[in-house]
Amino acid sequence: MRALITGVTGQDGSYLAEFLLEKGYEVYGLVRRSSLEKFDRIQLCIDRINLVEGDLTDQSSLDSVMHAVKPDEVYNMAAQSFVPVSYSQPVLTADVTGLGVVRVLEAIRRHQPKAKFVQASSSEMYGKVHESPQTPPLAARAHYVFYLWRPHSLPPFVAGASSTSRARNRPQIPSRVPPPDCPS
């Protein structure tokens, strides 16, 4: 199996990469071009991950990656999740965390429509969390969560992981949680 992980250099993405490599997957990790490379979280397995360049704010880069990699599974773990930036740059946050998901789905639809998709990049899906790990019902604070799957004809589910972004703690393995009935 071939997996593409966006956000592979983040906490949850790095653990997912290690987990999938242990299961025998061929893992591709999407990384953004940057003047400062931050690969510290994937140091244990960087030699076994195929890093590909792309950006959730750039549809053509996602199309190119999807066409080249041809993944069986796509795990969208990427998000703009640094809280101070989400307040100082709300448009960027919405573009990366919201529209970035739509761009990934569009690339899947165009180039790899049979690929399985897991969206796990934003705690906004759960809204005000009362327990961890999160279980239904979802109390999403972001409307995009409920409208992503229908136009792309993908089987809907949400993956939730219990973790903290301050330290690289081992999160619980994501569980598949069916979303609530999506409005028509």
PDB file of N, CA and C in Angstrom, residues 36-137:
ATOM      1  N   LEU A  36      13.834  27.189   6.066  1.00  0.00           N
ATOM      2  CA  LEU A  36      14.252  26.490   7.285  1.00  0.00           C
ATOM      3  C   LEU A  36      13.586  25.116   7.319  1.00  0.00           C
ATOM      4  N   GLU A  37      14.373  24.072   7.151  1.00  0.00           N
ATOM      5  CA  GLU A  37      13.826  22.712   7.173  1.00  0.00           C
ATOM      6  C   GLU A  37      13.663  22.244   8.604  1.00  0.00           C
ATOM      7  N   LYS A  38      12.474  21.751   8.924  1.00  0.00           N
ATOM      8  CA  LYS A  38      12.195  21.253  10.273  1.00  0.00           C
ATOM      9  C   LYS A  38      11.786  19.783  10.180  1.00  0.00           C
ATOM     10  N   PHE A  39      12.778  18.912  10.170  1.00  0.00           N
ATOM     11  CA  PHE A  39      12.525  17.488  10.049  1.00  0.00           C
ATOM     12  C   PHE A  39      12.849  16.743  11.333  1.00  0.00           C
ATOM     13  N   ASP A  40      12.945  17.447  12.445  1.00  0.00           N
ATOM     14  CA  ASP A  40      13.354  16.803  13.692  1.00  0.00           C
ATOM     15  C   ASP A  40      12.391  15.699  14.131  1.00  0.00           C
ATOM     16  N   ARG A  41      11.101  15.848  13.879  1.00  0.00           N
ATOM     17  CA  ARG A  41      10.142  14.833  14.328  1.00  0.00           C
ATOM     18  C   ARG A  41      10.181  13.558  13.500  1.00  0.00           C
ATOM     19  N   ILE A  42      10.743  13.621  12.298  1.00  0.00           N
ATOM     20  CA  ILE A  42      10.800  12.418  11.458  1.00  0.00           C
ATOM     21  C   ILE A  42      12.222  11.872  11.320  1.00  0.00           C
ATOM     22  N   GLN A  43      13.123  12.306  12.184  1.00  0.00           N
ATOM     23  CA  GLN A  43      14.517  11.852  12.103  1.00  0.00           C
ATOM     24  C   GLN A  43      14.653  10.339  12.209  1.00  0.00           C
ATOM     25  N   LEU A  44      13.786   9.703  12.998  1.00  0.00           N
ATOM     26  CA  LEU A  44      13.888   8.250  13.184  1.00  0.00           C
ATOM     27  C   LEU A  44      13.551   7.460  11.923  1.00  0.00           C
ATOM     28  N   CYS A  45      12.813   8.095  11.001  1.00  0.00           N
ATOM     29  CA  CYS A  45      12.394   7.337   9.816  1.00  0.00           C
ATOM     30  C   CYS A  45      12.557   8.121   8.517  1.00  0.00           C
ATOM     31  N   ILE A  46      13.278   9.220   8.532  1.00  0.00           N
ATOM     32  CA  ILE A  46      13.386  10.071   7.342  1.00  0.00           C
ATOM     33  C   ILE A  46      13.990   9.330   6.155  1.00  0.00           C
ATOM     34  N   ASP A  47      14.865   8.368   6.420  1.00  0.00           N
ATOM     35  CA  ASP A  47      15.486   7.607   5.333  1.00  0.00           C
ATOM     36  C   ASP A  47      14.520   6.612   4.688  1.00  0.00           C
ATOM     37  N   ARG A  48      13.342   6.397   5.299  1.00  0.00           N
ATOM     38  CA  ARG A  48      12.346   5.467   4.742  1.00  0.00           C
ATOM     39  C   ARG A  48      11.099   6.177   4.222  1.00  0.00           C
ATOM     40  N   ILE A  49      11.082   7.522   4.316  1.00  0.00           N
ATOM     41  CA  ILE A  49       9.954   8.312   3.819  1.00  0.00           C
ATOM     42  C   ILE A  49      10.375   9.007   2.533  1.00  0.00           C
ATOM     43  N   ASN A  50       9.513   8.960   1.542  1.00  0.00           N
ATOM     44  CA  ASN A  50       9.745   9.679   0.299  1.00  0.00           C
ATOM     45  C   ASN A  50       9.139  11.073   0.460  1.00  0.00           C
ATOM     46  N   LEU A  51       9.985  12.092   0.597  1.00  0.00           N
ATOM     47  CA  LEU A  51       9.486  13.446   0.778  1.00  0.00           C
ATOM     48  C   LEU A  51       9.196  14.068  -0.584  1.00  0.00           C
ATOM     49  N   VAL A  52       8.002  14.646  -0.702  1.00  0.00           N
ATOM     50  CA  VAL A  52       7.588  15.312  -1.933  1.00  0.00           C
ATOM     51  C   VAL A  52       7.163  16.735  -1.585  1.00  0.00           C
ATOM     52  N   GLU A  53       7.486  17.652  -2.468  1.00  0.00           N
ATOM     53  CA  GLU A  53       7.207  19.054  -2.196  1.00  0.00           C
ATOM     54  C   GLU A  53       5.816  19.440  -2.692  1.00  0.00           C
ATOM     55  N   GLY A  54       5.082  20.131  -1.828  1.00  0.00           N
ATOM     56  CA  GLY A  54       3.758  20.622  -2.184  1.00  0.00           C
ATOM     57  C   GLY A  54       3.259  21.545  -1.100  1.00  0.00           C
ATOM     58  N   ASP A  55       2.141  22.202  -1.389  1.00  0.00           N
ATOM     59  CA  ASP A  55       1.602  23.186  -0.453  1.00  0.00           C
ATOM     60  C   ASP A  55       0.083  23.142  -0.508  1.00  0.00           C
ATOM     61  N   LEU A  56      -0.558  23.111   0.651  1.00  0.00           N
ATOM     62  CA  LEU A  56      -2.016  23.060   0.695  1.00  0.00           C
ATOM     63  C   LEU A  56      -2.673  24.312   0.136  1.00  0.00           C
ATOM     64  N   THR A  57      -1.924  25.380  -0.034  1.00  0.00           N
ATOM     65  CA  THR A  57      -2.490  26.601  -0.612  1.00  0.00           C
ATOM     66  C   THR A  57      -2.291  26.664  -2.121  1.00  0.00           C
ATOM     67  N   ASP A  58      -1.721  25.628  -2.720  1.00  0.00           N
ATOM     68  CA  ASP A  58      -1.405  25.621  -4.148  1.00  0.00           C
ATOM     69  C   ASP A  58      -1.971  24.368  -4.815  1.00  0.00           C
ATOM     70  N   GLN A  59      -3.090  24.527  -5.512  1.00  0.00           N
ATOM     71  CA  GLN A  59      -3.763  23.385  -6.145  1.00  0.00           C
ATOM     72  C   GLN A  59      -2.865  22.670  -7.137  1.00  0.00           C
ATOM     73  N   SER A  60      -2.105  23.412  -7.947  1.00  0.00           N
ATOM     74  CA  SER A  60      -1.286  22.741  -8.965  1.00  0.00           C
ATOM     75  C   SER A  60      -0.211  21.861  -8.339  1.00  0.00           C
ATOM     76  N   SER A  61       0.350  22.271  -7.206  1.00  0.00           N
ATOM     77  CA  SER A  61       1.357  21.423  -6.558  1.00  0.00           C
ATOM     78  C   SER A  61       0.709  20.147  -6.022  1.00  0.00           C
ATOM     79  N   LEU A  62      -0.496  20.251  -5.492  1.00  0.00           N
ATOM     80  CA  LEU A  62      -1.194  19.057  -4.999  1.00  0.00           C
ATOM     81  C   LEU A  62      -1.581  18.126  -6.143  1.00  0.00           C
ATOM     82  N   ASP A  63      -2.014  18.710  -7.262  1.00  0.00           N
ATOM     83  CA  ASP A  63      -2.317  17.894  -8.441  1.00  0.00           C
ATOM     84  C   ASP A  63      -1.075  17.149  -8.911  1.00  0.00           C
ATOM     85  N   SER A  64       0.056  17.839  -8.962  1.00  0.00           N
ATOM     86  CA  SER A  64       1.308  17.203  -9.408  1.00  0.00           C
ATOM     87  C   SER A  64       1.710  16.059  -8.488  1.00  0.00           C
ATOM     88  N   VAL A  65       1.617  16.298  -7.175  1.00  0.00           N
ATOM     89  CA  VAL A  65       1.984  15.256  -6.203  1.00  0.00           C
ATOM     90  C   VAL A  65       1.055  14.060  -6.338  1.00  0.00           C
ATOM     91  N   MET A  66      -0.245  14.306  -6.411  1.00  0.00           N
ATOM     92  CA  MET A  66      -1.208  13.202  -6.491  1.00  0.00           C
ATOM     93  C   MET A  66      -0.997  12.392  -7.768  1.00  0.00           C
ATOM     94  N   HIS A  67      -0.724  13.082  -8.870  1.00  0.00           N
ATOM     95  CA  HIS A  67      -0.488  12.404 -10.149  1.00  0.00           C
ATOM     96  C   HIS A  67       0.790  11.564 -10.091  1.00  0.00           C
ATOM     97  N   ALA A  68       1.834  12.101  -9.476  1.00  0.00           N
ATOM     98  CA  ALA A  68       3.124  11.405  -9.423  1.00  0.00           C
ATOM     99  C   ALA A  68       3.117  10.257  -8.424  1.00  0.00           C
ATOM    100  N   VAL A  69       2.551  10.471  -7.242  1.00  0.00           N
ATOM    101  CA  VAL A  69       2.616   9.474  -6.166  1.00  0.00           C
ATOM    102  C   VAL A  69       1.592   8.359  -6.354  1.00  0.00           C
ATOM    103  N   LYS A  70       0.391   8.690  -6.806  1.00  0.00           N
ATOM    104  CA  LYS A  70      -0.700   7.722  -6.974  1.00  0.00           C
ATOM    105  C   LYS A  70      -0.952   6.922  -5.684  1.00  0.00           C
ATOM    106  N   PRO A  71      -1.264   7.626  -4.583  1.00  0.00           N
ATOM    107  CA  PRO A  71      -1.439   6.932  -3.299  1.00  0.00           C
ATOM    108  C   PRO A  71      -2.730   6.123  -3.231  1.00  0.00           C
ATOM    109  N   ASP A  72      -2.698   5.049  -2.458  1.00  0.00           N
ATOM    110  CA  ASP A  72      -3.906   4.277  -2.154  1.00  0.00           C
ATOM    111  C   ASP A  72      -4.675   4.938  -1.016  1.00  0.00           C
ATOM    112  N   GLU A  73      -3.941   5.628  -0.141  1.00  0.00           N
ATOM    113  CA  GLU A  73      -4.533   6.296   1.012  1.00  0.00           C
ATOM    114  C   GLU A  73      -3.890   7.666   1.168  1.00  0.00           C
ATOM    115  N   VAL A  74      -4.719   8.666   1.512  1.00  0.00           N
ATOM    116  CA  VAL A  74      -4.236  10.021   1.742  1.00  0.00           C
ATOM    117  C   VAL A  74      -4.659  10.422   3.149  1.00  0.00           C
ATOM    118  N   TYR A  75      -3.687  10.812   3.945  1.00  0.00           N
ATOM    119  CA  TYR A  75      -3.929  11.246   5.326  1.00  0.00           C
ATOM    120  C   TYR A  75      -3.623  12.738   5.413  1.00  0.00           C
ATOM    121  N   ASN A  76      -4.649  13.564   5.576  1.00  0.00           N
ATOM    122  CA  ASN A  76      -4.430  15.001   5.683  1.00  0.00           C
ATOM    123  C   ASN A  76      -4.266  15.382   7.141  1.00  0.00           C
ATOM    124  N   MET A  77      -3.022  15.445   7.569  1.00  0.00           N
ATOM    125  CA  MET A  77      -2.689  15.800   8.944  1.00  0.00           C
ATOM    126  C   MET A  77      -2.227  17.249   9.041  1.00  0.00           C
ATOM    127  N   ALA A  78      -2.146  17.942   7.919  1.00  0.00           N
ATOM    128  CA  ALA A  78      -1.610  19.299   7.893  1.00  0.00           C
ATOM    129  C   ALA A  78      -2.667  20.322   8.272  1.00  0.00           C
ATOM    130  N   ALA A  79      -2.218  21.338   8.959  1.00  0.00           N
ATOM    131  CA  ALA A  79      -3.080  22.459   9.321  1.00  0.00           C
ATOM    132  C   ALA A  79      -2.210  23.602   9.811  1.00  0.00           C
ATOM    133  N   GLN A  80      -2.762  24.784   9.792  1.00  0.00           N
ATOM    134  CA  GLN A  80      -2.129  25.919  10.468  1.00  0.00           C
ATOM    135  C   GLN A  80      -2.713  25.860  11.864  1.00  0.00           C
ATOM    136  N   SER A  81      -1.931  25.378  12.800  1.00  0.00           N
ATOM    137  CA  SER A  81      -2.479  25.109  14.128  1.00  0.00           C
ATOM    138  C   SER A  81      -1.777  25.860  15.255  1.00  0.00           C
ATOM    139  N   PHE A  82      -1.010  26.872  14.902  1.00  0.00           N
ATOM    140  CA  PHE A  82      -0.360  27.684  15.931  1.00  0.00           C
ATOM    141  C   PHE A  82      -1.350  28.785  16.318  1.00  0.00           C
ATOM    142  N   VAL A  83      -1.889  28.699  17.532  1.00  0.00           N
ATOM    143  CA  VAL A  83      -3.011  29.548  17.949  1.00  0.00           C
ATOM    144  C   VAL A  83      -2.754  31.042  17.753  1.00  0.00           C
ATOM    145  N   PRO A  84      -1.608  31.586  18.163  1.00  0.00           N
ATOM    146  CA  PRO A  84      -1.423  33.025  17.940  1.00  0.00           C
ATOM    147  C   PRO A  84      -1.541  33.427  16.463  1.00  0.00           C
ATOM    148  N   VAL A  85      -1.060  32.575  15.551  1.00  0.00           N
ATOM    149  CA  VAL A  85      -1.165  32.881  14.125  1.00  0.00           C
ATOM    150  C   VAL A  85      -2.612  32.818  13.662  1.00  0.00           C
ATOM    151  N   SER A  86      -3.418  31.918  14.227  1.00  0.00           N
ATOM    152  CA  SER A  86      -4.809  31.846  13.792  1.00  0.00           C
ATOM    153  C   SER A  86      -5.575  33.119  14.138  1.00  0.00           C
ATOM    154  N   TYR A  87      -5.132  33.845  15.146  1.00  0.00           N
ATOM    155  CA  TYR A  87      -5.747  35.126  15.467  1.00  0.00           C
ATOM    156  C   TYR A  87      -5.132  36.260  14.652  1.00  0.00           C
ATOM    157  N   SER A  88      -3.827  36.248  14.464  1.00  0.00           N
ATOM    158  CA  SER A  88      -3.178  37.344  13.737  1.00  0.00           C
ATOM    159  C   SER A  88      -3.324  37.204  12.223  1.00  0.00           C
ATOM    160  N   GLN A  89      -3.502  35.957  11.736  1.00  0.00           N
ATOM    161  CA  GLN A  89      -3.649  35.709  10.302  1.00  0.00           C
ATOM    162  C   GLN A  89      -4.822  34.766  10.038  1.00  0.00           C
ATOM    163  N   PRO A  90      -6.041  35.209  10.309  1.00  0.00           N
ATOM    164  CA  PRO A  90      -7.191  34.313  10.168  1.00  0.00           C
ATOM    165  C   PRO A  90      -7.452  33.858   8.733  1.00  0.00           C
ATOM    166  N   VAL A  91      -7.136  34.684   7.749  1.00  0.00           N
ATOM    167  CA  VAL A  91      -7.376  34.294   6.359  1.00  0.00           C
ATOM    168  C   VAL A  91      -6.423  33.169   5.964  1.00  0.00           C
ATOM    169  N   LEU A  92      -5.158  33.278   6.348  1.00  0.00           N
ATOM    170  CA  LEU A  92      -4.191  32.205   6.090  1.00  0.00           C
ATOM    171  C   LEU A  92      -4.637  30.912   6.769  1.00  0.00           C
ATOM    172  N   THR A  93      -5.069  31.014   8.016  1.00  0.00           N
ATOM    173  CA  THR A  93      -5.521  29.834   8.756  1.00  0.00           C
ATOM    174  C   THR A  93      -6.691  29.163   8.044  1.00  0.00           C
ATOM    175  N   ALA A  94      -7.663  29.960   7.597  1.00  0.00           N
ATOM    176  CA  ALA A  94      -8.810  29.393   6.877  1.00  0.00           C
ATOM    177  C   ALA A  94      -8.384  28.781   5.548  1.00  0.00           C
ATOM    178  N   ASP A  95      -7.440  29.437   4.869  1.00  0.00           N
ATOM    179  CA  ASP A  95      -6.978  28.939   3.576  1.00  0.00           C
ATOM    180  C   ASP A  95      -6.283  27.590   3.721  1.00  0.00           C
ATOM    181  N   VAL A  96      -5.392  27.476   4.695  1.00  0.00           N
ATOM    182  CA  VAL A  96      -4.640  26.230   4.883  1.00  0.00           C
ATOM    183  C   VAL A  96      -5.525  25.132   5.483  1.00  0.00           C
ATOM    184  N   THR A  97      -6.183  25.434   6.575  1.00  0.00           N
ATOM    185  CA  THR A  97      -6.910  24.415   7.331  1.00  0.00           C
ATOM    186  C   THR A  97      -8.266  24.085   6.730  1.00  0.00           C
ATOM    187  N   GLY A  98      -8.907  25.052   6.093  1.00  0.00           N
ATOM    188  CA  GLY A  98     -10.219  24.825   5.492  1.00  0.00           C
ATOM    189  C   GLY A  98     -10.124  24.508   4.011  1.00  0.00           C
ATOM    190  N   LEU A  99      -9.719  25.491   3.227  1.00  0.00           N
ATOM    191  CA  LEU A  99      -9.645  25.293   1.780  1.00  0.00           C
ATOM    192  C   LEU A  99      -8.560  24.296   1.381  1.00  0.00           C
ATOM    193  N   GLY A 100      -7.528  24.162   2.199  1.00  0.00           N
ATOM    194  CA  GLY A 100      -6.502  23.159   1.910  1.00  0.00           C
ATOM    195  C   GLY A 100      -7.087  21.762   1.813  1.00  0.00           C
ATOM    196  N   VAL A 101      -8.059  21.482   2.657  1.00  0.00           N
ATOM    197  CA  VAL A 101      -8.732  20.172   2.620  1.00  0.00           C
ATOM    198  C   VAL A 101      -9.454  20.005   1.287  1.00  0.00           C
ATOM    199  N   VAL A 102     -10.153  21.044   0.867  1.00  0.00           N
ATOM    200  CA  VAL A 102     -10.879  20.994  -0.404  1.00  0.00           C
ATOM    201  C   VAL A 102      -9.905  20.776  -1.559  1.00  0.00           C
ATOM    202  N   ARG A 103      -8.761  21.432  -1.500  1.00  0.00           N
ATOM    203  CA  ARG A 103      -7.763  21.255  -2.561  1.00  0.00           C
ATOM    204  C   ARG A 103      -7.222  19.828  -2.599  1.00  0.00           C
ATOM    205  N   VAL A 104      -6.986  19.239  -1.436  1.00  0.00           N
ATOM    206  CA  VAL A 104      -6.529  17.839  -1.389  1.00  0.00           C
ATOM    207  C   VAL A 104      -7.607  16.932  -1.981  1.00  0.00           C
ATOM    208  N   LEU A 105      -8.849  17.148  -1.580  1.00  0.00           N
ATOM    209  CA  LEU A 105      -9.950  16.334  -2.114  1.00  0.00           C
ATOM    210  C   LEU A 105     -10.078  16.494  -3.626  1.00  0.00           C
ATOM    211  N   GLU A 106      -9.908  17.705  -4.104  1.00  0.00           N
ATOM    212  CA  GLU A 106      -9.992  17.951  -5.542  1.00  0.00           C
ATOM    213  C   GLU A 106      -8.862  17.228  -6.280  1.00  0.00           C
ATOM    214  N   ALA A 107      -7.660  17.232  -5.726  1.00  0.00           N
ATOM    215  CA  ALA A 107      -6.544  16.515  -6.343  1.00  0.00           C
ATOM    216  C   ALA A 107      -6.819  15.009  -6.361  1.00  0.00           C
ATOM    217  N   ILE A 108      -7.406  14.495  -5.283  1.00  0.00           N
ATOM    218  CA  ILE A 108      -7.778  13.081  -5.254  1.00  0.00           C
ATOM    219  C   ILE A 108      -8.808  12.795  -6.339  1.00  0.00           C
ATOM    220  N   ARG A 109      -9.839  13.630  -6.418  1.00  0.00           N
ATOM    221  CA  ARG A 109     -10.904  13.422  -7.410  1.00  0.00           C
ATOM    222  C   ARG A 109     -10.340  13.420  -8.833  1.00  0.00           C
ATOM    223  N   ARG A 110      -9.406  14.320  -9.101  1.00  0.00           N
ATOM    224  CA  ARG A 110      -8.851  14.435 -10.446  1.00  0.00           C
ATOM    225  C   ARG A 110      -7.878  13.322 -10.811  1.00  0.00           C
ATOM    226  N   HIS A 111      -7.082  12.859  -9.844  1.00  0.00           N
ATOM    227  CA  HIS A 111      -5.948  11.998 -10.180  1.00  0.00           C
ATOM    228  C   HIS A 111      -5.951  10.622  -9.537  1.00  0.00           C
ATOM    229  N   GLN A 112      -6.670  10.430  -8.450  1.00  0.00           N
ATOM    230  CA  GLN A 112      -6.636   9.152  -7.742  1.00  0.00           C
ATOM    231  C   GLN A 112      -7.983   8.925  -7.044  1.00  0.00           C
ATOM    232  N   PRO A 113      -9.074   8.892  -7.812  1.00  0.00           N
ATOM    233  CA  PRO A 113     -10.415   8.866  -7.215  1.00  0.00           C
ATOM    234  C   PRO A 113     -10.734   7.639  -6.354  1.00  0.00           C
ATOM    235  N   LYS A 114      -9.972   6.584  -6.461  1.00  0.00           N
ATOM    236  CA  LYS A 114     -10.232   5.400  -5.628  1.00  0.00           C
ATOM    237  C   LYS A 114      -9.460   5.420  -4.308  1.00  0.00           C
ATOM    238  N   ALA A 115      -8.654   6.451  -4.126  1.00  0.00           N
ATOM    239  CA  ALA A 115      -7.868   6.553  -2.891  1.00  0.00           C
ATOM    240  C   ALA A 115      -8.780   6.788  -1.698  1.00  0.00           C
ATOM    241  N   LYS A 116      -8.409   6.189  -0.576  1.00  0.00           N
ATOM    242  CA  LYS A 116      -9.112   6.451   0.683  1.00  0.00           C
ATOM    243  C   LYS A 116      -8.559   7.752   1.266  1.00  0.00           C
ATOM    244  N   PHE A 117      -9.416   8.511   1.945  1.00  0.00           N
ATOM    245  CA  PHE A 117      -9.027   9.818   2.474  1.00  0.00           C
ATOM    246  C   PHE A 117      -9.353   9.886   3.956  1.00  0.00           C
ATOM    247  N   VAL A 118      -8.398  10.357   4.725  1.00  0.00           N
ATOM    248  CA  VAL A 118      -8.597  10.569   6.153  1.00  0.00           C
ATOM    249  C   VAL A 118      -8.288  12.027   6.463  1.00  0.00           C
ATOM    250  N   GLN A 119      -9.245  12.724   7.036  1.00  0.00           N
ATOM    251  CA  GLN A 119      -9.068  14.119   7.432  1.00  0.00           C
ATOM    252  C   GLN A 119      -8.872  14.152   8.943  1.00  0.00           C
ATOM    253  N   ALA A 120      -7.717  14.585   9.377  1.00  0.00           N
ATOM    254  CA  ALA A 120      -7.449  14.585  10.815  1.00  0.00           C
ATOM    255  C   ALA A 120      -6.657  15.811  11.246  1.00  0.00           C
ATOM    256  N   SER A 121      -6.777  16.902  10.498  1.00  0.00           N
ATOM    257  CA  SER A 121      -5.873  18.015  10.752  1.00  0.00           C
ATOM    258  C   SER A 121      -6.365  19.041  11.752  1.00  0.00           C
ATOM    259  N   SER A 122      -7.624  19.055  12.088  1.00  0.00           N
ATOM    260  CA  SER A 122      -8.113  20.168  12.884  1.00  0.00           C
ATOM    261  C   SER A 122      -9.022  19.738  14.021  1.00  0.00           C
ATOM    262  N   SER A 123      -8.714  20.206  15.204  1.00  0.00           N
ATOM    263  CA  SER A 123      -9.592  19.936  16.350  1.00  0.00           C
ATOM    264  C   SER A 123     -10.897  20.697  16.225  1.00  0.00           C
ATOM    265  N   GLU A 124     -10.990  21.607  15.272  1.00  0.00           N
ATOM    266  CA  GLU A 124     -12.231  22.340  15.052  1.00  0.00           C
ATOM    267  C   GLU A 124     -13.386  21.401  14.713  1.00  0.00           C
ATOM    268  N   MET A 125     -13.070  20.179  14.259  1.00  0.00           N
ATOM    269  CA  MET A 125     -14.120  19.210  13.966  1.00  0.00           C
ATOM    270  C   MET A 125     -14.881  18.828  15.218  1.00  0.00           C
ATOM    271  N   TYR A 126     -14.183  18.869  16.343  1.00  0.00           N
ATOM    272  CA  TYR A 126     -14.809  18.453  17.586  1.00  0.00           C
ATOM    273  C   TYR A 126     -15.351  19.617  18.387  1.00  0.00           C
ATOM    274  N   GLY A 127     -14.974  20.836  18.032  1.00  0.00           N
ATOM    275  CA  GLY A 127     -15.474  21.997  18.755  1.00  0.00           C
ATOM    276  C   GLY A 127     -15.038  21.978  20.203  1.00  0.00           C
ATOM    277  N   LYS A 128     -15.950  22.246  21.102  1.00  0.00           N
ATOM    278  CA  LYS A 128     -15.625  22.294  22.523  1.00  0.00           C
ATOM    279  C   LYS A 128     -15.519  20.855  23.048  1.00  0.00           C
ATOM    280  N   VAL A 129     -14.313  20.442  23.319  1.00  0.00           N
ATOM    281  CA  VAL A 129     -14.057  19.063  23.727  1.00  0.00           C
ATOM    282  C   VAL A 129     -14.320  18.896  25.218  1.00  0.00           C
ATOM    283  N   HIS A 130     -15.069  17.847  25.558  1.00  0.00           N
ATOM    284  CA  HIS A 130     -15.382  17.558  26.950  1.00  0.00           C
ATOM    285  C   HIS A 130     -14.677  16.296  27.440  1.00  0.00           C
ATOM    286  N   GLU A 131     -14.130  15.514  26.528  1.00  0.00           N
ATOM    287  CA  GLU A 131     -13.449  14.280  26.901  1.00  0.00           C
ATOM    288  C   GLU A 131     -12.365  13.979  25.885  1.00  0.00           C
ATOM    289  N   SER A 132     -11.427  13.138  26.268  1.00  0.00           N
ATOM    290  CA  SER A 132     -10.374  12.723  25.373  1.00  0.00           C
ATOM    291  C   SER A 132     -10.126  11.232  25.575  1.00  0.00           C
ATOM    292  N   PRO A 133     -10.085  10.405  24.521  1.00  0.00           N
ATOM    293  CA  PRO A 133     -10.252  10.809  23.133  1.00  0.00           C
ATOM    294  C   PRO A 133     -11.692  11.252  22.850  1.00  0.00           C
ATOM    295  N   GLN A 134     -11.836  12.013  21.763  1.00  0.00           N
ATOM    296  CA  GLN A 134     -13.140  12.527  21.402  1.00  0.00           C
ATOM    297  C   GLN A 134     -13.990  11.428  20.804  1.00  0.00           C
ATOM    298  N   THR A 135     -15.250  11.416  21.170  1.00  0.00           N
ATOM    299  CA  THR A 135     -16.210  10.476  20.607  1.00  0.00           C
ATOM    300  C   THR A 135     -17.423  11.270  20.150  1.00  0.00           C
ATOM    301  N   PRO A 136     -18.255  10.709  19.261  1.00  0.00           N
ATOM    302  CA  PRO A 136     -19.438  11.450  18.838  1.00  0.00           C
ATOM    303  C   PRO A 136     -20.283  11.811  20.045  1.00  0.00           C
ATOM    304  N   PRO A 137     -21.140  12.817  19.991  1.00  0.00           N
ATOM    305  CA  PRO A 137     -21.419  13.586  18.783  1.00  0.00           C
ATOM    306  C   PRO A 137     -20.373  14.669  18.548  1.00  0.00           C
TER     307      PRO A 137
END
